[in-house]
Amino acid sequence: MRRRNRPPRPAPLPQRDGIDPVRLRLPEDPDGVWPTVRDHLLARYGAAIGAERVDAMVREGRFVDAEGPVTADESYTAGRDLWFHRDFPAEERVPFEIGVVHRDEHIVIADKPHFLATMPRGSHVRETALARMRRGLDLPSLQPAHRLDRLTAGLVLFVVRPGDRGAYQTMFRDRLVRKEYEAVAPYDPAVALPRTVRSRIVKERGVLTAVEEPGEPNSESRIELLEVRDGLGRYRLLPATGRTHQLRVHMNALGLPILHDPLYPVVLPDGPDDYARPLQLLARALEFTDPVTGEPRSFRSRLEFAQWPRSIHS
């Protein structure tokens, strides 16, 4: 008989600032190298945060199981579940607010500003759209169905109930969502538009930029010119696939790098975010048939480009 997957055990720790605790399942130890739980914690985290910090977290009762805090001398048991909260890094507050375009019992459509990561990762933890919205909307179970790059602004779909998340994630995975972006970039009359760009994009782990390589295309974007002002174009970008940095790579390959892009065509030196020069890329629209309710859905961002020249008729 096929065993059914058990639902994950609920964490005995509450969220902190909208961030879930880390769940740690103690692995098998056939050679008995970890007599105590502390021995394993030191081996696992000591190199990253130091043995003294690991010991301090144990003394402070930061590692817990379903019965309560774990002590330093407890015997190691493979398969045991522990939970803890990492020390959060110091973060500067991103000085822009998140708009809410739509909210119901199933989903929240957020208008994410530039410079705010969608979900916790690396040095961006509390200053993320997920953590902020969990706190601000009092929705601790909120989860993103997809991800928008930190430097890109616009629409992100969040799921209210954990049981619905798989249906919405599958919708994005199976390309059942029409996604429309807009960008501001140089105007070049020699670049014939509209056109569909197809190429093979490769992004290696640890490398900031993605590159186009010879071979079977794995990415496709439709590029359209909407209007021209003062030597700049406003473009509609319609991705048929979702490779990392796809739209930025394709625009750069056309000789139309998106305004204020810190990676394409040249990787700028690392430094603090320049909030006055956001990447001029916006996730403008999402359209789909709701996989839970069956309703047709259509949403548009209310954000506008900071760098788009004002019309003389404005």
PDB file of N, CA and C in Angstrom, residues 7 44 53 104 107 160 176 183 187 248 264 303:
ATOM      1  N   PRO A   7       1.136  15.625   6.628  1.00  0.00           N
ATOM      2  CA  PRO A   7       1.337  17.078   6.620  1.00  0.00           C
ATOM      3  C   PRO A   7       2.442  17.449   7.592  1.00  0.00           C
ATOM      4  N   ARG A  44      27.119  21.733  12.512  1.00  0.00           N
ATOM      5  CA  ARG A  44      26.296  22.266  11.421  1.00  0.00           C
ATOM      6  C   ARG A  44      26.412  23.780  11.272  1.00  0.00           C
ATOM      7  N   ARG A  53      28.445  31.438  19.648  1.00  0.00           N
ATOM      8  CA  ARG A  53      27.076  31.858  19.352  1.00  0.00           C
ATOM      9  C   ARG A  53      26.129  30.673  19.386  1.00  0.00           C
ATOM     10  N   ASP A 104      -8.975  38.978  -1.404  1.00  0.00           N
ATOM     11  CA  ASP A 104     -10.165  38.216  -1.071  1.00  0.00           C
ATOM     12  C   ASP A 104      -9.767  37.046  -0.191  1.00  0.00           C
ATOM     13  N   ILE A 107      -6.686  35.058  -2.356  1.00  0.00           N
ATOM     14  CA  ILE A 107      -5.448  35.662  -2.848  1.00  0.00           C
ATOM     15  C   ILE A 107      -5.339  37.124  -2.440  1.00  0.00           C
ATOM     16  N   VAL A 160      -3.557  33.209   0.370  1.00  0.00           N
ATOM     17  CA  VAL A 160      -3.961  33.403   1.762  1.00  0.00           C
ATOM     18  C   VAL A 160      -3.931  32.091   2.544  1.00  0.00           C
ATOM     19  N   LEU A 176       0.078  29.292 -17.445  1.00  0.00           N
ATOM     20  CA  LEU A 176      -1.331  29.586 -17.646  1.00  0.00           C
ATOM     21  C   LEU A 176      -1.667  31.018 -17.248  1.00  0.00           C
ATOM     22  N   ALA A 183       8.689  48.640 -19.644  1.00  0.00           N
ATOM     23  CA  ALA A 183      10.050  49.082 -19.349  1.00  0.00           C
ATOM     24  C   ALA A 183      10.308  50.401 -20.047  1.00  0.00           C
ATOM     25  N   TYR A 187      15.559  54.678 -27.007  1.00  0.00           N
ATOM     26  CA  TYR A 187      14.851  54.448 -28.265  1.00  0.00           C
ATOM     27  C   TYR A 187      15.861  54.431 -29.398  1.00  0.00           C
ATOM     28  N   ARG A 248      15.489  41.511 -19.074  1.00  0.00           N
ATOM     29  CA  ARG A 248      16.660  42.396 -19.046  1.00  0.00           C
ATOM     30  C   ARG A 248      17.708  41.928 -20.057  1.00  0.00           C
ATOM     31  N   TYR A 264      23.165  45.001 -16.634  1.00  0.00           N
ATOM     32  CA  TYR A 264      23.224  44.908 -18.094  1.00  0.00           C
ATOM     33  C   TYR A 264      23.175  46.316 -18.690  1.00  0.00           C
ATOM     34  N   LEU A 303       1.279  51.437 -10.276  1.00  0.00           N
ATOM     35  CA  LEU A 303       2.542  52.155 -10.187  1.00  0.00           C
ATOM     36  C   LEU A 303       2.874  52.823 -11.520  1.00  0.00           C
TER      37      LEU A 303
END
